[in-house]
mmCIF file of C-alpha atoms in Angstrom:
data_model
loop_
_atom_site.group_PDB
_atom_site.id
_atom_site.type_symbol
_atom_site.label_atom_id
_atom_site.label_comp_id
_atom_site.label_asym_id
_atom_site.label_seq_id
_atom_site.Cartn_x
_atom_site.Cartn_y
_atom_site.Cartn_z
ATOM 1 C CA MET A 1 0.000 0.000 0.000
ATOM 2 C CA GLY A 2 2.973 2.242 0.561
ATOM 3 C CA SER A 3 1.586 4.875 2.925
ATOM 4 C CA VAL A 4 -1.553 5.825 4.781
ATOM 5 C CA CYS A 5 -1.112 8.945 6.886
ATOM 6 C CA SER A 6 -2.798 12.014 8.356
ATOM 7 C CA CYS A 7 -1.917 15.605 9.187
ATOM 8 C CA LYS A 8 -2.625 14.962 12.898
ATOM 9 C CA ARG A 9 0.578 13.017 13.552
ATOM 10 C CA ASP A 10 1.920 13.392 17.118
ATOM 11 C CA HIS A 11 -1.245 15.247 18.059
ATOM 12 C CA TYR A 12 -1.048 14.650 21.789
ATOM 13 C CA ALA A 13 2.652 15.333 22.030
ATOM 14 C CA ASP A 14 2.328 18.586 20.087
ATOM 15 C CA GLU A 15 -0.524 19.770 22.317
ATOM 16 C CA ASN A 16 1.708 19.714 25.347
ATOM 17 C CA ILE A 17 5.213 20.194 24.092
ATOM 18 C CA THR A 18 6.624 22.156 21.214
ATOM 19 C CA ARG A 19 9.165 19.862 19.589
ATOM 20 C CA ARG A 20 10.793 22.532 17.482
ATOM 21 C CA GLY A 21 11.148 26.208 18.257
ATOM 22 C CA PHE A 22 9.867 28.239 21.176
ATOM 23 C CA SER A 23 6.497 27.764 22.744
ATOM 24 C CA GLY A 24 4.201 30.678 21.983
ATOM 25 C CA ARG A 25 2.981 30.914 25.564
ATOM 26 C CA TYR A 26 6.290 32.518 26.535
ATOM 27 C CA PHE A 27 5.909 35.449 24.147
ATOM 28 C CA LYS A 28 4.173 38.272 25.925
ATOM 29 C CA PHE A 29 3.382 41.649 24.419
ATOM 30 C CA GLY A 30 2.192 44.845 25.981
ATOM 31 C CA SER A 31 -0.939 45.348 23.889
ATOM 32 C CA LYS A 32 -3.781 42.890 23.457
ATOM 33 C CA TRP A 33 -4.304 43.930 19.836
ATOM 34 C CA LEU A 34 -0.930 42.465 18.954
ATOM 35 C CA GLU A 35 -2.242 38.962 19.656
ATOM 36 C CA SER A 36 -4.472 39.137 16.587
ATOM 37 C CA SER A 37 -1.991 40.944 14.368
ATOM 38 C CA LEU A 38 -1.249 38.686 11.400
ATOM 39 C CA PHE A 39 1.712 39.961 9.476
ATOM 40 C CA LEU A 40 3.931 37.624 7.582
ATOM 41 C CA PRO A 41 7.591 36.697 8.084
ATOM 42 C CA ALA A 42 8.792 38.082 4.787
ATOM 43 C CA ALA A 43 11.461 40.583 3.857
ATOM 44 C CA CYS A 44 9.039 42.476 1.668
ATOM 45 C CA CYS A 45 5.340 43.271 1.943
ATOM 46 C CA GLN A 46 3.823 40.057 0.580
ATOM 47 C CA PHE A 47 0.539 39.306 2.324
ATOM 48 C CA GLN A 48 -1.877 36.475 1.858
ATOM 49 C CA GLN A 49 -4.587 37.298 -0.628
ATOM 50 C CA SER A 50 -7.266 36.586 1.955
ATOM 51 C CA HIS A 51 -5.722 39.021 4.403
ATOM 52 C CA CYS A 52 -5.844 42.772 3.951
ATOM 53 C CA PRO A 53 -2.797 44.222 5.749
ATOM 54 C CA SER A 54 -3.439 46.854 8.333
ATOM 55 C CA LEU A 55 -1.770 50.242 8.228
ATOM 56 C CA MET A 56 0.489 49.097 11.066
ATOM 57 C CA GLU A 57 1.622 46.056 9.099
ATOM 58 C CA VAL A 58 2.383 48.107 6.028
ATOM 59 C CA CYS A 59 4.419 50.560 8.111
ATOM 60 C CA ILE A 60 6.364 47.758 9.787
ATOM 61 C CA CYS A 61 7.242 46.254 6.412
ATOM 62 C CA LYS A 62 8.419 49.612 5.118
ATOM 63 C CA ILE A 63 10.579 50.222 8.175
ATOM 64 C CA CYS A 64 12.172 46.788 7.766
ATOM 65 C CA GLU A 65 12.892 47.460 4.099
ATOM 66 C CA ASP A 66 14.709 50.668 5.061
ATOM 67 C CA ILE A 67 16.189 49.352 8.297
ATOM 68 C CA ASP A 68 19.656 50.797 7.608
ATOM 69 C CA LYS A 69 18.202 54.299 7.856
ATOM 70 C CA TYR A 70 17.396 53.927 11.561
ATOM 71 C CA ARG A 71 19.875 54.120 14.418
ATOM 72 C CA SER A 72 17.570 53.577 17.375
ATOM 73 C CA PHE A 73 14.006 52.489 18.126
ATOM 74 C CA SER A 74 14.249 53.199 21.849
ATOM 75 C CA MET A 75 11.939 56.211 21.565
ATOM 76 C CA LEU A 76 9.149 54.129 20.011
ATOM 77 C CA PRO A 77 6.467 52.405 22.099
ATOM 78 C CA ARG A 78 7.697 48.972 23.110
ATOM 79 C CA ASP A 79 4.926 47.213 21.155
ATOM 80 C CA ILE A 80 6.048 48.807 17.911
ATOM 81 C CA SER A 81 9.721 48.032 18.500
ATOM 82 C CA GLN A 82 8.778 44.419 19.275
ATOM 83 C CA LEU A 83 6.879 44.107 16.006
ATOM 84 C CA ILE A 84 9.812 45.482 14.015
ATOM 85 C CA PHE A 85 12.221 43.122 15.749
ATOM 86 C CA ASN A 86 9.983 40.093 15.216
ATOM 87 C CA HIS A 87 9.605 40.883 11.531
ATOM 88 C CA LEU A 88 13.359 41.174 11.056
ATOM 89 C CA VAL A 89 13.840 37.863 12.865
ATOM 90 C CA ASP A 90 11.209 36.082 10.770
ATOM 91 C CA SER A 91 12.733 37.387 7.543
ATOM 92 C CA CYS A 92 16.307 36.554 8.700
ATOM 93 C CA SER A 93 17.245 40.196 8.176
ATOM 94 C CA LEU A 94 18.965 40.952 11.473
ATOM 95 C CA SER A 95 22.564 42.072 11.114
ATOM 96 C CA ASP A 96 25.419 43.467 13.210
ATOM 97 C CA SER A 97 24.418 46.992 12.234
ATOM 98 C CA CYS A 98 20.651 46.877 12.719
ATOM 99 C CA ILE A 99 20.727 44.956 16.012
ATOM 100 C CA GLU A 100 22.143 48.081 17.669
ATOM 101 C CA ALA A 101 18.923 49.948 16.876
ATOM 102 C CA PHE A 102 17.160 47.789 19.485
ATOM 103 C CA ARG A 103 19.407 48.742 22.381
ATOM 104 C CA ASP A 104 17.405 49.882 25.439
ATOM 105 C CA CYS A 105 14.030 49.174 23.798
ATOM 106 C CA ALA A 106 12.701 47.204 26.800
ATOM 107 C CA LEU A 107 11.630 44.333 24.545
ATOM 108 C CA HIS A 108 9.844 41.346 26.072
ATOM 109 C CA ASP A 109 11.065 38.681 23.621
ATOM 110 C CA MET A 110 14.317 38.266 21.702
ATOM 111 C CA CYS A 111 14.150 34.794 20.216
ATOM 112 C CA MET A 112 16.609 34.308 17.350
ATOM 113 C CA ARG A 113 16.621 30.602 16.654
ATOM 114 C CA GLU A 114 17.560 30.925 12.982
ATOM 115 C CA HIS A 115 20.254 33.575 13.462
ATOM 116 C CA MET A 116 23.616 31.851 13.843
ATOM 117 C CA ARG A 117 25.497 35.176 13.781
ATOM 118 C CA VAL A 118 24.672 36.073 17.365
ATOM 119 C CA ASN A 119 27.837 36.994 19.279
ATOM 120 C CA ASN A 120 28.761 38.691 22.536
ATOM 121 C CA LYS A 121 28.052 42.136 21.051
ATOM 122 C CA TRP A 122 24.505 41.015 20.277
ATOM 123 C CA MET A 123 24.260 39.656 23.817
ATOM 124 C CA ASP A 124 25.088 43.120 25.107
ATOM 125 C CA VAL A 125 22.114 44.516 23.171
ATOM 126 C CA ILE A 126 19.908 41.711 24.501
ATOM 127 C CA SER A 127 20.968 42.452 28.084
ATOM 128 C CA SER A 128 20.152 46.144 27.594
ATOM 129 C CA GLN A 129 16.445 45.206 27.652
ATOM 130 C CA GLY A 130 16.918 44.786 31.399
ATOM 131 C CA SER A 131 14.054 43.576 33.555
ATOM 132 C CA SER A 132 11.610 43.864 30.620
ATOM 133 C CA LEU A 133 13.058 40.810 28.872
ATOM 134 C CA LEU A 134 10.944 37.708 29.472
ATOM 135 C CA SER A 135 12.280 35.259 26.875
ATOM 136 C CA ALA A 136 15.428 34.807 24.818
ATOM 137 C CA TYR A 137 16.516 32.104 22.392
ATOM 138 C CA ILE A 138 20.171 32.110 21.350
ATOM 139 C CA SER A 139 21.435 29.900 18.536
ATOM 140 C CA SER A 140 25.115 30.518 17.922
ATOM 141 C CA ALA A 141 28.528 28.942 18.408
ATOM 142 C CA GLU A 142 30.047 32.402 18.981
ATOM 143 C CA VAL A 143 28.407 33.202 22.322
ATOM 144 C CA THR A 144 30.751 32.596 25.268
ATOM 145 C CA ASP A 145 30.401 32.406 29.046
ATOM 146 C CA PHE A 146 30.985 36.156 29.162
ATOM 147 C CA GLY A 147 28.136 36.753 26.725
ATOM 148 C CA LEU A 148 25.778 34.665 28.824
ATOM 149 C CA SER A 149 26.859 36.516 31.962
ATOM 150 C CA LEU A 150 25.603 39.759 30.414
ATOM 151 C CA LEU A 151 22.052 38.484 30.836
ATOM 152 C CA ARG A 152 22.335 38.957 34.601
ATOM 153 C CA ASN A 153 20.671 42.340 34.057
ATOM 154 C CA CYS A 154 17.530 40.529 32.832
ATOM 155 C CA SER A 155 16.248 39.549 36.254
ATOM 156 C CA ASN A 156 12.703 38.708 35.103
ATOM 157 C CA LEU A 157 13.702 36.193 32.440
ATOM 158 C CA GLN A 158 11.169 33.367 32.274
ATOM 159 C CA ALA A 159 12.281 31.389 29.207
ATOM 160 C CA LEU A 160 15.782 30.765 27.871
ATOM 161 C CA GLY A 161 16.900 28.621 24.960
ATOM 162 C CA LEU A 162 20.522 27.886 24.088
ATOM 163 C CA ASP A 163 21.201 26.174 20.763
ATOM 164 C CA CYS A 164 24.649 25.202 19.385
ATOM 165 C CA CYS A 165 26.319 27.279 22.125
ATOM 166 C CA ASP A 166 29.485 25.174 22.288
ATOM 167 C CA LYS A 167 31.570 27.902 23.946
ATOM 168 C CA ILE A 168 29.352 28.007 27.025
ATOM 169 C CA SER A 169 30.709 25.943 29.918
ATOM 170 C CA SER A 170 29.926 25.328 33.581
ATOM 171 C CA ARG A 171 31.118 28.823 34.386
ATOM 172 C CA GLY A 172 28.498 30.349 32.108
ATOM 173 C CA ILE A 173 25.683 28.085 33.285
ATOM 174 C CA LYS A 174 26.202 29.334 36.855
ATOM 175 C CA HIS A 175 24.640 32.630 35.804
ATOM 176 C CA ILE A 176 21.358 30.832 35.078
ATOM 177 C CA ALA A 177 20.954 30.272 38.816
ATOM 178 C CA GLY A 178 20.281 34.001 39.122
ATOM 179 C CA PHE A 179 17.091 33.783 37.058
ATOM 180 C CA THR A 180 14.687 33.019 39.875
ATOM 181 C CA ASP A 181 11.576 33.286 37.669
ATOM 182 C CA LEU A 182 12.824 30.892 34.980
ATOM 183 C CA THR A 183 10.128 28.391 33.987
ATOM 184 C CA TYR A 184 11.471 27.178 30.609
ATOM 185 C CA LEU A 185 15.050 26.175 29.835
ATOM 186 C CA SER A 186 16.347 24.448 26.732
ATOM 187 C CA PHE A 187 19.792 23.173 25.736
ATOM 188 C CA ARG A 188 20.217 21.895 22.190
ATOM 189 C CA LYS A 189 23.488 20.715 20.689
ATOM 190 C CA CYS A 190 25.494 22.373 23.462
ATOM 191 C CA ASN A 191 28.683 20.329 23.731
ATOM 192 C CA GLY A 192 29.924 22.299 26.730
ATOM 193 C CA ILE A 193 26.982 21.424 28.985
ATOM 194 C CA SER A 194 28.191 18.733 31.386
ATOM 195 C CA ALA A 195 26.973 16.839 34.437
ATOM 196 C CA GLU A 196 29.019 19.227 36.554
ATOM 197 C CA SER A 197 27.343 22.293 35.050
ATOM 198 C CA MET A 198 23.900 20.855 35.816
ATOM 199 C CA LYS A 199 24.552 21.570 39.515
ATOM 200 C CA SER A 200 23.642 25.175 38.748
ATOM 201 C CA LEU A 201 20.108 24.095 37.834
ATOM 202 C CA SER A 202 19.336 22.593 41.233
ATOM 203 C CA GLY A 203 18.061 25.924 42.555
ATOM 204 C CA SER A 204 15.761 26.686 39.612
ATOM 205 C CA MET A 205 12.700 25.692 41.598
ATOM 206 C CA LYS A 206 10.173 27.346 39.268
ATOM 207 C CA LEU A 207 11.243 25.350 36.220
ATOM 208 C CA VAL A 208 8.245 23.777 34.510
ATOM 209 C CA LYS A 209 9.835 22.666 31.253
ATOM 210 C CA LEU A 210 13.431 21.521 30.741
ATOM 211 C CA GLU A 211 14.988 20.201 27.541
ATOM 212 C CA PHE A 212 18.295 18.533 26.687
ATOM 213 C CA GLU A 213 18.833 17.562 23.063
ATOM 214 C CA ARG A 214 22.086 16.252 21.589
ATOM 215 C CA CYS A 215 24.109 17.289 24.625
ATOM 216 C CA PRO A 216 26.770 14.538 24.857
ATOM 217 C CA LEU A 217 28.145 15.250 28.349
ATOM 218 C CA VAL A 218 25.061 15.328 30.596
ATOM 219 C CA HIS A 219 25.268 11.685 31.740
ATOM 220 C CA GLY A 220 25.288 11.591 35.545
ATOM 221 C CA GLY A 221 23.978 15.118 35.947
ATOM 222 C CA PHE A 222 20.297 14.364 36.408
ATOM 223 C CA ILE A 223 20.799 13.741 40.092
ATOM 224 C CA HIS A 224 20.899 17.540 40.412
ATOM 225 C CA LEU A 225 17.290 17.737 39.203
ATOM 226 C CA GLU A 226 15.851 15.732 42.100
ATOM 227 C CA GLY A 227 14.488 18.800 43.871
ATOM 228 C CA LEU A 228 12.764 20.358 40.837
ATOM 229 C CA THR A 229 9.333 19.137 41.889
ATOM 230 C CA ASN A 230 7.466 21.750 39.828
ATOM 231 C CA LEU A 231 8.839 20.252 36.622
ATOM 232 C CA GLU A 232 6.033 19.134 34.309
ATOM 233 C CA SER A 233 7.935 18.443 31.094
ATOM 234 C CA LEU A 234 11.396 16.934 30.656
ATOM 235 C CA THR A 235 13.109 16.093 27.385
ATOM 236 C CA ILE A 236 16.288 13.999 27.095
ATOM 237 C CA ARG A 237 16.644 13.445 23.367
ATOM 238 C CA ASN A 238 19.604 11.919 21.532
ATOM 239 C CA CYS A 239 22.047 12.634 24.344
ATOM 240 C CA LYS A 240 24.971 10.181 24.282
ATOM 241 C CA PHE A 241 25.769 7.778 27.116
ATOM 242 C CA ILE A 242 22.411 8.210 28.906
ATOM 243 C CA THR A 243 21.721 5.007 30.854
ATOM 244 C CA ASP A 244 19.141 3.608 33.269
ATOM 245 C CA SER A 245 20.951 5.229 36.208
ATOM 246 C CA ASP A 246 20.139 8.662 34.777
ATOM 247 C CA LEU A 247 16.424 7.939 35.111
ATOM 248 C CA LYS A 248 16.576 6.962 38.773
ATOM 249 C CA PRO A 249 16.653 10.602 40.027
ATOM 250 C CA LEU A 250 13.499 11.293 38.019
ATOM 251 C CA ALA A 251 11.429 9.048 40.286
ATOM 252 C CA GLY A 252 10.750 11.954 42.646
ATOM 253 C CA LEU A 253 9.529 14.375 39.983
ATOM 254 C CA VAL A 254 5.935 13.556 40.819
ATOM 255 C CA ASN A 255 4.425 16.435 38.832
ATOM 256 C CA LEU A 256 5.881 15.311 35.508
ATOM 257 C CA LYS A 257 3.223 15.199 32.801
ATOM 258 C CA GLU A 258 5.491 14.753 29.817
ATOM 259 C CA LEU A 259 8.702 12.773 29.522
ATOM 260 C CA GLN A 260 10.619 12.491 26.275
ATOM 261 C CA ILE A 261 13.475 9.961 26.447
ATOM 262 C CA SER A 262 14.958 9.106 23.061
ATOM 263 C CA CYS A 263 18.159 7.354 24.155
ATOM 264 C CA ILE A 264 19.469 4.056 22.825
ATOM 265 C CA ASP A 265 20.764 2.629 26.133
ATOM 266 C CA ILE A 266 17.552 2.800 28.189
ATOM 267 C CA THR A 267 16.204 -0.631 29.221
ATOM 268 C CA ASN A 268 13.318 -1.994 31.278
ATOM 269 C CA VAL A 269 15.278 -1.137 34.421
ATOM 270 C CA GLY A 270 15.194 2.542 33.536
ATOM 271 C CA VAL A 271 11.449 2.406 32.870
ATOM 272 C CA SER A 272 10.907 0.834 36.292
ATOM 273 C CA TYR A 273 11.967 4.110 37.926
ATOM 274 C CA LEU A 274 8.995 5.837 36.287
ATOM 275 C CA ARG A 275 6.275 3.664 37.809
ATOM 276 C CA ASP A 276 5.246 6.248 40.441
ATOM 277 C CA LEU A 277 4.904 9.202 38.070
ATOM 278 C CA TYR A 278 1.115 9.055 38.267
ATOM 279 C CA LYS A 279 0.527 12.388 36.527
ATOM 280 C CA LEU A 280 2.413 11.342 33.397
ATOM 281 C CA VAL A 281 0.333 11.954 30.264
ATOM 282 C CA VAL A 282 2.941 11.630 27.486
ATOM 283 C CA LEU A 283 5.829 9.148 27.502
ATOM 284 C CA ASN A 284 8.277 8.811 24.628
ATOM 285 C CA LEU A 285 10.725 5.886 24.745
ATOM 286 C CA GLU A 286 11.647 5.961 21.064
ATOM 287 C CA GLY A 287 14.835 4.095 20.204
ATOM 288 C CA SER A 288 15.225 2.466 23.619
ATOM 289 C CA VAL A 289 16.082 -1.213 24.065
ATOM 290 C CA VAL A 290 13.020 -2.028 26.148
ATOM 291 C CA THR A 291 10.801 -5.088 25.817
ATOM 292 C CA ALA A 292 7.069 -5.507 26.316
ATOM 293 C CA SER A 293 7.814 -6.384 29.958
ATOM 294 C CA CYS A 294 8.404 -2.690 30.659
ATOM 295 C CA LEU A 295 4.650 -2.189 30.246
ATOM 296 C CA ASP A 296 4.149 -3.801 33.646
ATOM 297 C CA TYR A 297 5.623 -0.655 35.207
ATOM 298 C CA LEU A 298 3.243 1.600 33.280
ATOM 299 C CA THR A 299 -0.108 -0.011 34.081
ATOM 300 C CA ALA A 300 -0.524 2.079 37.247
ATOM 301 C CA LEU A 301 -0.103 5.316 35.260
ATOM 302 C CA THR A 302 -3.805 5.891 34.702
ATOM 303 C CA SER A 303 -3.241 9.408 33.335
ATOM 304 C CA LEU A 304 -1.057 8.140 30.480
ATOM 305 C CA LYS A 305 -2.612 9.104 27.150
ATOM 306 C CA SER A 306 0.290 8.873 24.688
ATOM 307 C CA LEU A 307 3.006 6.216 24.486
ATOM 308 C CA ASN A 308 5.769 6.127 21.881
ATOM 309 C CA VAL A 309 7.791 2.902 21.621
ATOM 310 C CA ASN A 310 8.874 3.525 18.038
ATOM 311 C CA ARG A 311 12.094 1.703 16.988
ATOM 312 C CA CYS A 312 12.333 -0.265 20.238
ATOM 313 C CA HIS A 313 12.761 -3.668 18.507
ATOM 314 C CA LEU A 314 9.556 -4.981 20.090
ATOM 315 C CA LEU A 315 8.282 -8.428 19.150
ATOM 316 C CA ASP A 316 4.828 -9.998 19.301
ATOM 317 C CA ASP A 317 5.812 -11.747 22.532
ATOM 318 C CA GLY A 318 4.368 -9.843 25.455
ATOM 319 C CA CYS A 319 2.218 -7.502 23.364
ATOM 320 C CA GLU A 320 -0.854 -8.647 25.279
ATOM 321 C CA LYS A 321 0.364 -6.250 27.992
ATOM 322 C CA PHE A 322 -0.713 -3.281 25.854
ATOM 323 C CA SER A 323 -4.351 -4.079 26.570
ATOM 324 C CA ALA A 324 -3.773 -3.137 30.230
ATOM 325 C CA LEU A 325 -3.054 0.446 29.142
ATOM 326 C CA SER A 326 -6.733 1.068 28.548
ATOM 327 C CA SER A 327 -6.524 4.873 28.951
ATOM 328 C CA LEU A 328 -4.160 5.326 25.983
ATOM 329 C CA LYS A 329 -5.385 7.570 23.185
ATOM 330 C CA GLU A 330 -2.219 7.458 21.095
ATOM 331 C CA LEU A 331 0.159 4.549 20.576
ATOM 332 C CA ASN A 332 3.226 4.551 18.335
ATOM 333 C CA LEU A 333 4.455 1.051 17.471
ATOM 334 C CA GLY A 334 6.252 2.043 14.297
ATOM 335 C CA PHE A 335 9.418 0.296 13.065
ATOM 336 C CA ASN A 336 9.080 -2.673 15.428
ATOM 337 C CA ASN A 337 9.141 -6.370 14.578
ATOM 338 C CA ILE A 338 5.450 -6.885 15.232
ATOM 339 C CA THR A 339 2.881 -8.669 13.085
ATOM 340 C CA ASP A 340 -0.883 -9.135 12.896
ATOM 341 C CA THR A 341 -0.665 -11.125 16.137
ATOM 342 C CA CYS A 342 0.060 -7.932 18.080
ATOM 343 C CA LEU A 343 -3.047 -6.182 16.758
ATOM 344 C CA VAL A 344 -5.252 -8.896 18.234
ATOM 345 C CA GLN A 345 -4.141 -7.665 21.665
ATOM 346 C CA LEU A 346 -5.326 -4.110 21.003
ATOM 347 C CA LYS A 347 -9.027 -4.974 20.963
ATOM 348 C CA GLY A 348 -9.545 -3.764 24.523
ATOM 349 C CA MET A 349 -8.033 -0.331 23.859
ATOM 350 C CA THR A 350 -11.349 1.332 23.070
ATOM 351 C CA LYS A 351 -10.079 4.864 23.761
ATOM 352 C CA LEU A 352 -7.382 4.655 21.113
ATOM 353 C CA GLU A 353 -7.556 7.554 18.657
ATOM 354 C CA GLY A 354 -4.128 7.446 17.045
ATOM 355 C CA LEU A 355 -2.167 4.341 16.043
ATOM 356 C CA TYR A 356 1.210 4.295 14.262
ATOM 357 C CA LEU A 357 2.325 1.062 12.617
ATOM 358 C CA ASP A 358 4.939 2.389 10.204
ATOM 359 C CA SER A 359 7.045 -0.354 8.594
ATOM 360 C CA CYS A 360 5.504 -3.123 10.706
ATOM 361 C CA ARG A 361 4.662 -6.531 9.233
ATOM 362 C CA ILE A 362 0.948 -5.816 9.153
ATOM 363 C CA SER A 363 -1.531 -7.199 6.609
ATOM 364 C CA ASN A 364 -5.216 -6.744 5.817
ATOM 365 C CA ASP A 365 -6.059 -9.614 8.171
ATOM 366 C CA GLY A 366 -4.331 -7.868 11.069
ATOM 367 C CA LEU A 367 -6.100 -4.584 10.487
ATOM 368 C CA ALA A 368 -9.428 -6.372 10.581
ATOM 369 C CA HIS A 369 -8.930 -6.658 14.344
ATOM 370 C CA LEU A 370 -9.085 -2.862 14.607
ATOM 371 C CA ALA A 371 -12.699 -3.057 13.564
ATOM 372 C CA GLY A 372 -13.290 -4.649 16.958
ATOM 373 C CA ILE A 373 -12.078 -1.468 18.632
ATOM 374 C CA ARG A 374 -14.558 0.515 16.592
ATOM 375 C CA LYS A 375 -17.511 -1.644 17.660
ATOM 376 C CA HIS A 376 -16.873 -1.011 21.352
ATOM 377 C CA SER A 377 -16.298 2.724 21.096
ATOM 378 C CA LEU A 378 -18.448 5.822 20.763
ATOM 379 C CA PHE A 379 -16.088 7.067 18.046
ATOM 380 C CA PRO A 380 -14.842 5.581 14.743
ATOM 381 C CA LEU A 381 -11.475 4.604 16.217
ATOM 382 C CA PRO A 382 -8.654 4.890 15.584
ATOM 383 C CA SER A 383 -9.418 8.238 13.919
ATOM 384 C CA PHE A 384 -5.780 8.436 12.869
ATOM 385 C CA LEU A 385 -3.922 5.452 11.455
ATOM 386 C CA CYS A 386 -0.410 5.536 9.977
ATOM 387 C CA LEU A 387 0.730 2.553 7.919
ATOM 388 C CA ALA A 388 3.712 4.003 6.060
ATOM 389 C CA LEU A 389 5.864 1.294 4.428
ATOM 390 C CA CYS A 390 3.415 -1.481 5.358
ATOM 391 C CA CYS A 391 3.550 -3.077 1.931
ATOM 392 C CA SER A 392 1.211 -5.971 2.780
ATOM 393 C CA VAL A 393 -1.729 -3.642 3.390
ATOM 394 C CA THR A 394 -3.791 -3.199 0.252
ATOM 395 C CA HIS A 395 -7.096 -1.725 1.432
ATOM 396 C CA LEU A 396 -8.842 -0.291 4.486
ATOM 397 C CA LEU A 397 -12.470 -0.581 3.449
ATOM 398 C CA PHE A 398 -13.307 -2.883 6.356
ATOM 399 C CA LEU A 399 -12.453 -0.107 8.834
ATOM 400 C CA HIS A 400 -15.273 2.142 7.606
#
């Protein structure tokens, strides 16, 4: 059949965690009308045909076109300066010269994920926003510990993202301890972040969301997170050398609702440390070396709605344990060595809305068992079914 897919992939995970980029809830503007302002991230004034640009949008576009004519926006209302900055960021038009125009503008948000040219001089401009700055996202290999230390003037910072900041070490991370209102912190591809540097995070008691992605030196540092009991979302994705022992300190994070662990050395032992996280809604174990026996530790997690065991080398043996996870609404079994036999065990999962079986050895006969789920549910379930690369599937008429 080749592929059967839907635009709602990873629906539950995306509702609670933004996998790429910065979560919109951290961007706060001074005026309510800005929330409905719909101007486009383009270097020139190219609006959607269905949208008539407002006078403000037209003016912002014109200012951005002639950005080299302006030396400072500090005299403008903060809302206007924020709009100009956002438009330059979206159009990748920020430069060493125009960034200076935003010095002392009291901006709320300076999130420059796509701008790899950020350096310590840019950090000085960012720090000039002072206590007004609420969120910053830095993506650059040129920012050093000194550059990060400049942010100490931004005492009200609530969200901070560091991407590809290889020159930041334990010394720089110590400055994060001064951000007492920090609720979101993200490290991506930061080779200088180590287990030792994670000590500085132990006092960030207001942290709600914490991310580590492709940080190769964080093994052994999660013990410093034991006291972060307000943490609701934790991501440990593609970080080298993460083992079961790194998950043991997570057992006390009782308010965790989302846990993303995509690490190749996690086994059933590591999953056993999660059995008391009763508020867990989303669990991603993609790429781990777990077996179906790990499901025994998850049966008590009655709040669990989404489980991802993609690429975990699961077999049909033990798949009957999935039926005990009756509250699941989304299950990803893609790229495992399962067959039609496994689908027989899913009959009792009447709340299932999304099922991923990419590249599994599934046939028409196996999918017929899903019709049993439909008969016992109020909804035509699963409403989303992904069968990419399931070559033995030829039709789905019996699911209607």
